[in-house]
Amino acid sequence: MGHIMRLWVLSSALVETLLFSGCLLGWNSLSPVLRDMGVMSQDCHSDPEQSGAWSNRSAGGAQHIPSADLSLFLPFALMAQGLGGSCVLFSSLMLPQVLEDVGSLYSALVMASFTASATVFTIFKVIFYAGVPMVPIILGYGAMSCAMFLNCTLCWSLNPTGKEDENIYSVRLRLNCYEAVNKKKPQEAEWCQKSLKHKFQESLKDRERILSQRRKLSFKRPDVPAPSPLLESLTSPTFTLHLLSDSTLLTWIYFYVASVNLHLHSQMDDPDQPDLYSSVFGALQMLGLFTAPLISILLNNHRIRKRARNSGLTTARNSSRRACSIKRLSAIYALRCLVVICFGISCLIPSLNVQVVSFILHVIMRTSMFLLSSTLYLCMFPSPHFGALIGINTFISSILSLVQYPIFLLFTGPLESDPFWIHSVFLVLSLAAVALPLHLTVKNNRQHPHPLCRPIPLRQVTPPTKT
């Protein structure tokens, strides 16, 4: 693949991730549009004042269109958006594995584009209130997705590196006696070559039969230890603590976005205030384009991936680099715990101005989750387990997000739409995440103690014997 084609594939993958990765959190920006169009109106209570307030907010002449039929397609649209967006995201994340010399900073840019993809729905809302009907907007978005499909089909080659023969190996054998012959004098070497030719003449005539008897050669590297089983990594305290902290944080983030959205809809005293804050929150998603590369640089991710690939380094250098990576990772996890605590405290304050700060912290946490997870798995676990651990982490976190429904029932029922106690419980649960950086620090000190703390080996010297 040429240089220009590589640049086009990488840049277009970032744009496609930004536009089509399907961040479902952005659907909250479309809820005012869906209300104006009458979607899900059969499940809402009839309130003439509120419906009039919503319809009067339409600046460009958007009208209240009854849609009791379009509501049936909304769950399927959400499922299709999530499934297709996941395919786009993970396809872009696999590009550094397919193309050579692509740094880990590109993976951070992919995650940044995924985090900022929720802004697309805010742009839809702005275009809709500018007077453009929703059907042309959706059709134009679908045409862009078809262009993405054509781009992937035409530009993504099945073998982009151009190394068709990289899996073909050859073994070259030679006789030791021939090397001994070359070291002799020219006259003796000529005589020895004639002697060898006469000696092995019969064997050389039958070389095909001799070589056909042993076509399989087995090679063994005794220096490479046997890989540890996957179950050992899954049951390790490191993976368990990380899974619990990430699942709790992801569930909290989902509830926070839903509660902020409901809080915006309840501000009906000033009809323009929900629109203003909704647009501000949607624009703040673009912060992910800056926070993800910054977090990747702080993690020193490119050196960690290079260390994982260069297995030919000496044991001492590998051990020291791994110790430095774990120290840096522990510090970043401790910093994230501080951000989570600040986020929880700001969530307890019922003010939209303070929630702007909370939303910024929420974007930082969302952006850092995948980067921290991948770095942790590269540092602490065998490289063959990386894909399985990422997949299991994503699956379990998604399963635990199903508790959103009972939490929402508790929020809208007994708590009367007051998220204070739910945020308080999540804040207390998130304090347990401090155990992960402490565990990493203790484990790193045990495996790589300070040189002054290492025992000095003593060797008994026997006195020389007198003759």
PDB file of N, CA, C and O in Angstrom, residues 242-308:
ATOM      1  N   HIS A 242     -10.084  -4.034  38.645  1.00  0.00           N
ATOM      2  CA  HIS A 242     -10.300  -3.148  37.497  1.00  0.00           C
ATOM      3  C   HIS A 242     -11.697  -3.323  36.918  1.00  0.00           C
ATOM      4  O   HIS A 242     -12.355  -2.342  36.533  1.00  0.00           O
ATOM      5  N   LEU A 243     -12.190  -4.561  36.854  1.00  0.00           N
ATOM      6  CA  LEU A 243     -13.521  -4.805  36.308  1.00  0.00           C
ATOM      7  C   LEU A 243     -14.603  -4.175  37.183  1.00  0.00           C
ATOM      8  O   LEU A 243     -15.552  -3.562  36.674  1.00  0.00           O
ATOM      9  N   LEU A 244     -14.467  -4.294  38.490  1.00  0.00           N
ATOM     10  CA  LEU A 244     -15.457  -3.709  39.398  1.00  0.00           C
ATOM     11  C   LEU A 244     -15.460  -2.184  39.309  1.00  0.00           C
ATOM     12  O   LEU A 244     -16.524  -1.549  39.257  1.00  0.00           O
ATOM     13  N   SER A 245     -14.276  -1.585  39.287  1.00  0.00           N
ATOM     14  CA  SER A 245     -14.206  -0.121  39.226  1.00  0.00           C
ATOM     15  C   SER A 245     -14.731   0.416  37.899  1.00  0.00           C
ATOM     16  O   SER A 245     -15.477   1.411  37.868  1.00  0.00           O
ATOM     17  N   ASP A 246     -14.381  -0.234  36.785  1.00  0.00           N
ATOM     18  CA  ASP A 246     -14.852   0.237  35.487  1.00  0.00           C
ATOM     19  C   ASP A 246     -16.359   0.050  35.322  1.00  0.00           C
ATOM     20  O   ASP A 246     -17.043   0.912  34.756  1.00  0.00           O
ATOM     21  N   SER A 247     -16.896  -1.070  35.799  1.00  0.00           N
ATOM     22  CA  SER A 247     -18.341  -1.308  35.686  1.00  0.00           C
ATOM     23  C   SER A 247     -19.133  -0.299  36.504  1.00  0.00           C
ATOM     24  O   SER A 247     -20.149   0.233  36.047  1.00  0.00           O
ATOM     25  N   THR A 248     -18.649  -0.029  37.712  1.00  0.00           N
ATOM     26  CA  THR A 248     -19.331   0.960  38.549  1.00  0.00           C
ATOM     27  C   THR A 248     -19.294   2.346  37.915  1.00  0.00           C
ATOM     28  O   THR A 248     -20.299   3.065  37.877  1.00  0.00           O
ATOM     29  N   LEU A 249     -18.133   2.718  37.393  1.00  0.00           N
ATOM     30  CA  LEU A 249     -17.998   4.033  36.788  1.00  0.00           C
ATOM     31  C   LEU A 249     -18.847   4.167  35.529  1.00  0.00           C
ATOM     32  O   LEU A 249     -19.485   5.213  35.304  1.00  0.00           O
ATOM     33  N   LEU A 250     -18.899   3.121  34.711  1.00  0.00           N
ATOM     34  CA  LEU A 250     -19.696   3.186  33.487  1.00  0.00           C
ATOM     35  C   LEU A 250     -21.187   3.281  33.802  1.00  0.00           C
ATOM     36  O   LEU A 250     -21.928   4.049  33.162  1.00  0.00           O
ATOM     37  N   THR A 251     -21.652   2.519  34.787  1.00  0.00           N
ATOM     38  CA  THR A 251     -23.055   2.607  35.194  1.00  0.00           C
ATOM     39  C   THR A 251     -23.395   3.989  35.726  1.00  0.00           C
ATOM     40  O   THR A 251     -24.472   4.546  35.447  1.00  0.00           O
ATOM     41  N   TRP A 252     -22.471   4.554  36.481  1.00  0.00           N
ATOM     42  CA  TRP A 252     -22.678   5.896  37.026  1.00  0.00           C
ATOM     43  C   TRP A 252     -22.762   6.935  35.909  1.00  0.00           C
ATOM     44  O   TRP A 252     -23.590   7.852  35.935  1.00  0.00           O
ATOM     45  N   ILE A 253     -21.891   6.808  34.903  1.00  0.00           N
ATOM     46  CA  ILE A 253     -21.893   7.768  33.797  1.00  0.00           C
ATOM     47  C   ILE A 253     -23.218   7.722  33.042  1.00  0.00           C
ATOM     48  O   ILE A 253     -23.795   8.765  32.694  1.00  0.00           O
ATOM     49  N   TYR A 254     -23.723   6.503  32.789  1.00  0.00           N
ATOM     50  CA  TYR A 254     -25.003   6.388  32.089  1.00  0.00           C
ATOM     51  C   TYR A 254     -26.134   7.032  32.883  1.00  0.00           C
ATOM     52  O   TYR A 254     -26.982   7.741  32.321  1.00  0.00           O
ATOM     53  N   PHE A 255     -26.153   6.794  34.176  1.00  0.00           N
ATOM     54  CA  PHE A 255     -27.206   7.394  34.991  1.00  0.00           C
ATOM     55  C   PHE A 255     -27.059   8.913  35.045  1.00  0.00           C
ATOM     56  O   PHE A 255     -28.065   9.653  35.021  1.00  0.00           O
ATOM     57  N   TYR A 256     -25.832   9.385  35.095  1.00  0.00           N
ATOM     58  CA  TYR A 256     -25.629  10.846  35.167  1.00  0.00           C
ATOM     59  C   TYR A 256     -26.173  11.530  33.920  1.00  0.00           C
ATOM     60  O   TYR A 256     -26.844  12.571  34.012  1.00  0.00           O
ATOM     61  N   VAL A 257     -25.887  10.975  32.746  1.00  0.00           N
ATOM     62  CA  VAL A 257     -26.366  11.597  31.509  1.00  0.00           C
ATOM     63  C   VAL A 257     -27.892  11.604  31.473  1.00  0.00           C
ATOM     64  O   VAL A 257     -28.521  12.594  31.079  1.00  0.00           O
ATOM     65  N   ALA A 258     -28.517  10.485  31.905  1.00  0.00           N
ATOM     66  CA  ALA A 258     -29.981  10.437  31.920  1.00  0.00           C
ATOM     67  C   ALA A 258     -30.562  11.432  32.916  1.00  0.00           C
ATOM     68  O   ALA A 258     -31.575  12.104  32.623  1.00  0.00           O
ATOM     69  N   SER A 259     -29.942  11.573  34.088  1.00  0.00           N
ATOM     70  CA  SER A 259     -30.467  12.501  35.090  1.00  0.00           C
ATOM     71  C   SER A 259     -30.303  13.954  34.656  1.00  0.00           C
ATOM     72  O   SER A 259     -31.188  14.783  34.886  1.00  0.00           O
ATOM     73  N   VAL A 260     -29.186  14.280  34.019  1.00  0.00           N
ATOM     74  CA  VAL A 260     -29.001  15.641  33.515  1.00  0.00           C
ATOM     75  C   VAL A 260     -30.016  15.954  32.435  1.00  0.00           C
ATOM     76  O   VAL A 260     -30.579  17.068  32.373  1.00  0.00           O
ATOM     77  N   ASN A 261     -30.275  14.980  31.570  1.00  0.00           N
ATOM     78  CA  ASN A 261     -31.265  15.190  30.510  1.00  0.00           C
ATOM     79  C   ASN A 261     -32.654  15.437  31.095  1.00  0.00           C
ATOM     80  O   ASN A 261     -33.396  16.326  30.640  1.00  0.00           O
ATOM     81  N   LEU A 262     -33.018  14.669  32.125  1.00  0.00           N
ATOM     82  CA  LEU A 262     -34.315  14.871  32.771  1.00  0.00           C
ATOM     83  C   LEU A 262     -34.366  16.206  33.502  1.00  0.00           C
ATOM     84  O   LEU A 262     -35.408  16.884  33.536  1.00  0.00           O
ATOM     85  N   HIS A 263     -33.249  16.595  34.082  1.00  0.00           N
ATOM     86  CA  HIS A 263     -33.203  17.882  34.779  1.00  0.00           C
ATOM     87  C   HIS A 263     -33.367  19.042  33.801  1.00  0.00           C
ATOM     88  O   HIS A 263     -34.007  20.061  34.119  1.00  0.00           O
ATOM     89  N   LEU A 264     -32.820  18.903  32.597  1.00  0.00           N
ATOM     90  CA  LEU A 264     -32.989  19.941  31.583  1.00  0.00           C
ATOM     91  C   LEU A 264     -34.446  20.067  31.155  1.00  0.00           C
ATOM     92  O   LEU A 264     -34.964  21.173  30.944  1.00  0.00           O
ATOM     93  N   HIS A 265     -35.127  18.931  30.997  1.00  0.00           N
ATOM     94  CA  HIS A 265     -36.525  18.975  30.573  1.00  0.00           C
ATOM     95  C   HIS A 265     -37.435  19.559  31.641  1.00  0.00           C
ATOM     96  O   HIS A 265     -38.522  20.058  31.328  1.00  0.00           O
ATOM     97  N   SER A 266     -37.001  19.491  32.893  1.00  0.00           N
ATOM     98  CA  SER A 266     -37.840  20.039  33.967  1.00  0.00           C
ATOM     99  C   SER A 266     -37.714  21.553  34.101  1.00  0.00           C
ATOM    100  O   SER A 266     -38.497  22.171  34.816  1.00  0.00           O
ATOM    101  N   GLN A 267     -36.722  22.144  33.435  1.00  0.00           N
ATOM    102  CA  GLN A 267     -36.537  23.596  33.498  1.00  0.00           C
ATOM    103  C   GLN A 267     -37.427  24.276  32.457  1.00  0.00           C
ATOM    104  O   GLN A 267     -36.977  24.714  31.408  1.00  0.00           O
ATOM    105  N   MET A 268     -38.706  24.370  32.777  1.00  0.00           N
ATOM    106  CA  MET A 268     -39.665  24.919  31.814  1.00  0.00           C
ATOM    107  C   MET A 268     -39.984  26.390  32.071  1.00  0.00           C
ATOM    108  O   MET A 268     -40.778  26.985  31.361  1.00  0.00           O
ATOM    109  N   ASP A 269     -39.358  26.990  33.112  1.00  0.00           N
ATOM    110  CA  ASP A 269     -39.615  28.404  33.368  1.00  0.00           C
ATOM    111  C   ASP A 269     -39.082  29.261  32.229  1.00  0.00           C
ATOM    112  O   ASP A 269     -39.726  30.211  31.785  1.00  0.00           O
ATOM    113  N   ASP A 270     -37.897  28.936  31.747  1.00  0.00           N
ATOM    114  CA  ASP A 270     -37.314  29.638  30.607  1.00  0.00           C
ATOM    115  C   ASP A 270     -37.149  28.625  29.482  1.00  0.00           C
ATOM    116  O   ASP A 270     -36.285  27.734  29.556  1.00  0.00           O
ATOM    117  N   PRO A 271     -37.957  28.694  28.412  1.00  0.00           N
ATOM    118  CA  PRO A 271     -37.886  27.686  27.354  1.00  0.00           C
ATOM    119  C   PRO A 271     -36.536  27.632  26.654  1.00  0.00           C
ATOM    120  O   PRO A 271     -36.164  26.601  26.103  1.00  0.00           O
ATOM    121  N   ASP A 272     -35.794  28.733  26.640  1.00  0.00           N
ATOM    122  CA  ASP A 272     -34.507  28.740  25.951  1.00  0.00           C
ATOM    123  C   ASP A 272     -33.385  28.131  26.786  1.00  0.00           C
ATOM    124  O   ASP A 272     -32.328  27.796  26.250  1.00  0.00           O
ATOM    125  N   GLN A 273     -33.588  28.003  28.101  1.00  0.00           N
ATOM    126  CA  GLN A 273     -32.509  27.497  28.951  1.00  0.00           C
ATOM    127  C   GLN A 273     -32.170  26.036  28.677  1.00  0.00           C
ATOM    128  O   GLN A 273     -30.985  25.693  28.572  1.00  0.00           O
ATOM    129  N   PRO A 274     -33.146  25.129  28.524  1.00  0.00           N
ATOM    130  CA  PRO A 274     -32.781  23.750  28.193  1.00  0.00           C
ATOM    131  C   PRO A 274     -32.043  23.626  26.867  1.00  0.00           C
ATOM    132  O   PRO A 274     -31.090  22.845  26.755  1.00  0.00           O
ATOM    133  N   ASP A 275     -32.460  24.401  25.863  1.00  0.00           N
ATOM    134  CA  ASP A 275     -31.768  24.366  24.571  1.00  0.00           C
ATOM    135  C   ASP A 275     -30.330  24.824  24.701  1.00  0.00           C
ATOM    136  O   ASP A 275     -29.421  24.251  24.102  1.00  0.00           O
ATOM    137  N   LEU A 276     -30.129  25.886  25.475  1.00  0.00           N
ATOM    138  CA  LEU A 276     -28.782  26.438  25.630  1.00  0.00           C
ATOM    139  C   LEU A 276     -27.851  25.425  26.286  1.00  0.00           C
ATOM    140  O   LEU A 276     -26.752  25.144  25.778  1.00  0.00           O
ATOM    141  N   TYR A 277     -28.292  24.854  27.411  1.00  0.00           N
ATOM    142  CA  TYR A 277     -27.434  23.912  28.122  1.00  0.00           C
ATOM    143  C   TYR A 277     -27.276  22.603  27.347  1.00  0.00           C
ATOM    144  O   TYR A 277     -26.206  21.980  27.395  1.00  0.00           O
ATOM    145  N   SER A 278     -28.311  22.184  26.645  1.00  0.00           N
ATOM    146  CA  SER A 278     -28.187  20.976  25.836  1.00  0.00           C
ATOM    147  C   SER A 278     -27.152  21.151  24.733  1.00  0.00           C
ATOM    148  O   SER A 278     -26.359  20.251  24.445  1.00  0.00           O
ATOM    149  N   SER A 279     -27.145  22.346  24.110  1.00  0.00           N
ATOM    150  CA  SER A 279     -26.138  22.611  23.079  1.00  0.00           C
ATOM    151  C   SER A 279     -24.740  22.717  23.679  1.00  0.00           C
ATOM    152  O   SER A 279     -23.756  22.252  23.085  1.00  0.00           O
ATOM    153  N   VAL A 280     -24.644  23.290  24.867  1.00  0.00           N
ATOM    154  CA  VAL A 280     -23.341  23.384  25.532  1.00  0.00           C
ATOM    155  C   VAL A 280     -22.813  21.999  25.877  1.00  0.00           C
ATOM    156  O   VAL A 280     -21.632  21.675  25.641  1.00  0.00           O
ATOM    157  N   PHE A 281     -23.682  21.156  26.423  1.00  0.00           N
ATOM    158  CA  PHE A 281     -23.260  19.802  26.759  1.00  0.00           C
ATOM    159  C   PHE A 281     -22.853  19.014  25.510  1.00  0.00           C
ATOM    160  O   PHE A 281     -21.897  18.237  25.528  1.00  0.00           O
ATOM    161  N   GLY A 282     -23.594  19.209  24.421  1.00  0.00           N
ATOM    162  CA  GLY A 282     -23.236  18.513  23.191  1.00  0.00           C
ATOM    163  C   GLY A 282     -21.899  18.970  22.636  1.00  0.00           C
ATOM    164  O   GLY A 282     -21.097  18.166  22.150  1.00  0.00           O
ATOM    165  N   ALA A 283     -21.630  20.287  22.716  1.00  0.00           N
ATOM    166  CA  ALA A 283     -20.349  20.803  22.214  1.00  0.00           C
ATOM    167  C   ALA A 283     -19.183  20.370  23.087  1.00  0.00           C
ATOM    168  O   ALA A 283     -18.053  20.194  22.601  1.00  0.00           O
ATOM    169  N   LEU A 284     -19.436  20.153  24.382  1.00  0.00           N
ATOM    170  CA  LEU A 284     -18.353  19.728  25.274  1.00  0.00           C
ATOM    171  C   LEU A 284     -17.858  18.320  24.971  1.00  0.00           C
ATOM    172  O   LEU A 284     -16.781  17.932  25.434  1.00  0.00           O
ATOM    173  N   GLN A 285     -18.641  17.561  24.191  1.00  0.00           N
ATOM    174  CA  GLN A 285     -18.165  16.235  23.797  1.00  0.00           C
ATOM    175  C   GLN A 285     -16.892  16.319  22.959  1.00  0.00           C
ATOM    176  O   GLN A 285     -16.105  15.369  22.917  1.00  0.00           O
ATOM    177  N   MET A 286     -16.682  17.449  22.281  1.00  0.00           N
ATOM    178  CA  MET A 286     -15.498  17.606  21.449  1.00  0.00           C
ATOM    179  C   MET A 286     -14.219  17.677  22.261  1.00  0.00           C
ATOM    180  O   MET A 286     -13.119  17.598  21.700  1.00  0.00           O
ATOM    181  N   LEU A 287     -14.333  17.831  23.584  1.00  0.00           N
ATOM    182  CA  LEU A 287     -13.133  17.815  24.420  1.00  0.00           C
ATOM    183  C   LEU A 287     -12.395  16.487  24.347  1.00  0.00           C
ATOM    184  O   LEU A 287     -11.195  16.428  24.606  1.00  0.00           O
ATOM    185  N   GLY A 288     -13.129  15.430  23.974  1.00  0.00           N
ATOM    186  CA  GLY A 288     -12.478  14.133  23.849  1.00  0.00           C
ATOM    187  C   GLY A 288     -11.388  14.106  22.797  1.00  0.00           C
ATOM    188  O   GLY A 288     -10.453  13.307  22.878  1.00  0.00           O
ATOM    189  N   LEU A 289     -11.484  15.001  21.788  1.00  0.00           N
ATOM    190  CA  LEU A 289     -10.448  15.058  20.751  1.00  0.00           C
ATOM    191  C   LEU A 289      -9.109  15.528  21.304  1.00  0.00           C
ATOM    192  O   LEU A 289      -8.060  15.288  20.696  1.00  0.00           O
ATOM    193  N   PHE A 290      -9.122  16.193  22.459  1.00  0.00           N
ATOM    194  CA  PHE A 290      -7.883  16.687  23.057  1.00  0.00           C
ATOM    195  C   PHE A 290      -7.456  15.857  24.266  1.00  0.00           C
ATOM    196  O   PHE A 290      -6.256  15.676  24.495  1.00  0.00           O
ATOM    197  N   THR A 291      -8.417  15.370  25.042  1.00  0.00           N
ATOM    198  CA  THR A 291      -8.063  14.648  26.265  1.00  0.00           C
ATOM    199  C   THR A 291      -7.488  13.265  25.974  1.00  0.00           C
ATOM    200  O   THR A 291      -6.571  12.818  26.667  1.00  0.00           O
ATOM    201  N   ALA A 292      -8.008  12.574  24.949  1.00  0.00           N
ATOM    202  CA  ALA A 292      -7.515  11.223  24.672  1.00  0.00           C
ATOM    203  C   ALA A 292      -6.040  11.209  24.254  1.00  0.00           C
ATOM    204  O   ALA A 292      -5.257  10.419  24.793  1.00  0.00           O
ATOM    205  N   PRO A 293      -5.589  12.047  23.284  1.00  0.00           N
ATOM    206  CA  PRO A 293      -4.146  12.055  22.996  1.00  0.00           C
ATOM    207  C   PRO A 293      -3.297  12.473  24.186  1.00  0.00           C
ATOM    208  O   PRO A 293      -2.192  11.949  24.383  1.00  0.00           O
ATOM    209  N   LEU A 294      -3.804  13.400  25.008  1.00  0.00           N
ATOM    210  CA  LEU A 294      -3.044  13.819  26.182  1.00  0.00           C
ATOM    211  C   LEU A 294      -2.878  12.674  27.168  1.00  0.00           C
ATOM    212  O   LEU A 294      -1.781  12.459  27.722  1.00  0.00           O
ATOM    213  N   ILE A 295      -3.943  11.915  27.396  1.00  0.00           N
ATOM    214  CA  ILE A 295      -3.858  10.769  28.304  1.00  0.00           C
ATOM    215  C   ILE A 295      -2.917   9.715  27.746  1.00  0.00           C
ATOM    216  O   ILE A 295      -2.135   9.090  28.493  1.00  0.00           O
ATOM    217  N   SER A 296      -2.933   9.506  26.435  1.00  0.00           N
ATOM    218  CA  SER A 296      -2.022   8.540  25.826  1.00  0.00           C
ATOM    219  C   SER A 296      -0.566   8.951  26.001  1.00  0.00           C
ATOM    220  O   SER A 296       0.306   8.114  26.258  1.00  0.00           O
ATOM    221  N   ILE A 297      -0.287  10.254  25.883  1.00  0.00           N
ATOM    222  CA  ILE A 297       1.084  10.730  26.090  1.00  0.00           C
ATOM    223  C   ILE A 297       1.499  10.576  27.546  1.00  0.00           C
ATOM    224  O   ILE A 297       2.635  10.186  27.860  1.00  0.00           O
ATOM    225  N   LEU A 298       0.571  10.864  28.474  1.00  0.00           N
ATOM    226  CA  LEU A 298       0.888  10.689  29.896  1.00  0.00           C
ATOM    227  C   LEU A 298       1.154   9.233  30.238  1.00  0.00           C
ATOM    228  O   LEU A 298       2.021   8.914  31.066  1.00  0.00           O
ATOM    229  N   LEU A 299       0.410   8.334  29.602  1.00  0.00           N
ATOM    230  CA  LEU A 299       0.615   6.909  29.842  1.00  0.00           C
ATOM    231  C   LEU A 299       1.877   6.386  29.176  1.00  0.00           C
ATOM    232  O   LEU A 299       2.310   5.274  29.482  1.00  0.00           O
ATOM    233  N   ASN A 300       2.459   7.169  28.260  1.00  0.00           N
ATOM    234  CA  ASN A 300       3.629   6.709  27.506  1.00  0.00           C
ATOM    235  C   ASN A 300       3.307   5.413  26.784  1.00  0.00           C
ATOM    236  O   ASN A 300       4.074   4.444  26.785  1.00  0.00           O
ATOM    237  N   ASN A 301       2.158   5.401  26.120  1.00  0.00           N
ATOM    238  CA  ASN A 301       1.606   4.169  25.559  1.00  0.00           C
ATOM    239  C   ASN A 301       2.459   3.609  24.436  1.00  0.00           C
ATOM    240  O   ASN A 301       2.548   2.400  24.261  1.00  0.00           O
ATOM    241  N   HIS A 302       3.105   4.475  23.646  1.00  0.00           N
ATOM    242  CA  HIS A 302       3.874   3.980  22.512  1.00  0.00           C
ATOM    243  C   HIS A 302       5.075   3.163  22.982  1.00  0.00           C
ATOM    244  O   HIS A 302       5.453   2.172  22.369  1.00  0.00           O
ATOM    245  N   ARG A 303       5.662   3.549  24.115  1.00  0.00           N
ATOM    246  CA  ARG A 303       6.792   2.781  24.638  1.00  0.00           C
ATOM    247  C   ARG A 303       6.345   1.450  25.220  1.00  0.00           C
ATOM    248  O   ARG A 303       7.059   0.448  25.146  1.00  0.00           O
ATOM    249  N   ILE A 304       5.141   1.436  25.794  1.00  0.00           N
ATOM    250  CA  ILE A 304       4.625   0.182  26.353  1.00  0.00           C
ATOM    251  C   ILE A 304       4.363  -0.825  25.246  1.00  0.00           C
ATOM    252  O   ILE A 304       4.721  -2.001  25.346  1.00  0.00           O
ATOM    253  N   ARG A 305       3.752  -0.374  24.147  1.00  0.00           N
ATOM    254  CA  ARG A 305       3.495  -1.287  23.034  1.00  0.00           C
ATOM    255  C   ARG A 305       4.802  -1.726  22.372  1.00  0.00           C
ATOM    256  O   ARG A 305       4.931  -2.862  21.927  1.00  0.00           O
ATOM    257  N   LYS A 306       5.781  -0.832  22.302  1.00  0.00           N
ATOM    258  CA  LYS A 306       7.064  -1.209  21.727  1.00  0.00           C
ATOM    259  C   LYS A 306       7.760  -2.234  22.602  1.00  0.00           C
ATOM    260  O   LYS A 306       8.382  -3.172  22.121  1.00  0.00           O
ATOM    261  N   ARG A 307       7.637  -2.071  23.927  1.00  0.00           N
ATOM    262  CA  ARG A 307       8.228  -3.057  24.822  1.00  0.00           C
ATOM    263  C   ARG A 307       7.552  -4.404  24.678  1.00  0.00           C
ATOM    264  O   ARG A 307       8.188  -5.459  24.774  1.00  0.00           O
ATOM    265  N   ALA A 308       6.229  -4.408  24.449  1.00  0.00           N
ATOM    266  CA  ALA A 308       5.518  -5.675  24.289  1.00  0.00           C
ATOM    267  C   ALA A 308       5.929  -6.392  23.007  1.00  0.00           C
ATOM    268  O   ALA A 308       5.920  -7.623  22.947  1.00  0.00           O
TER     269      ALA A 308
END
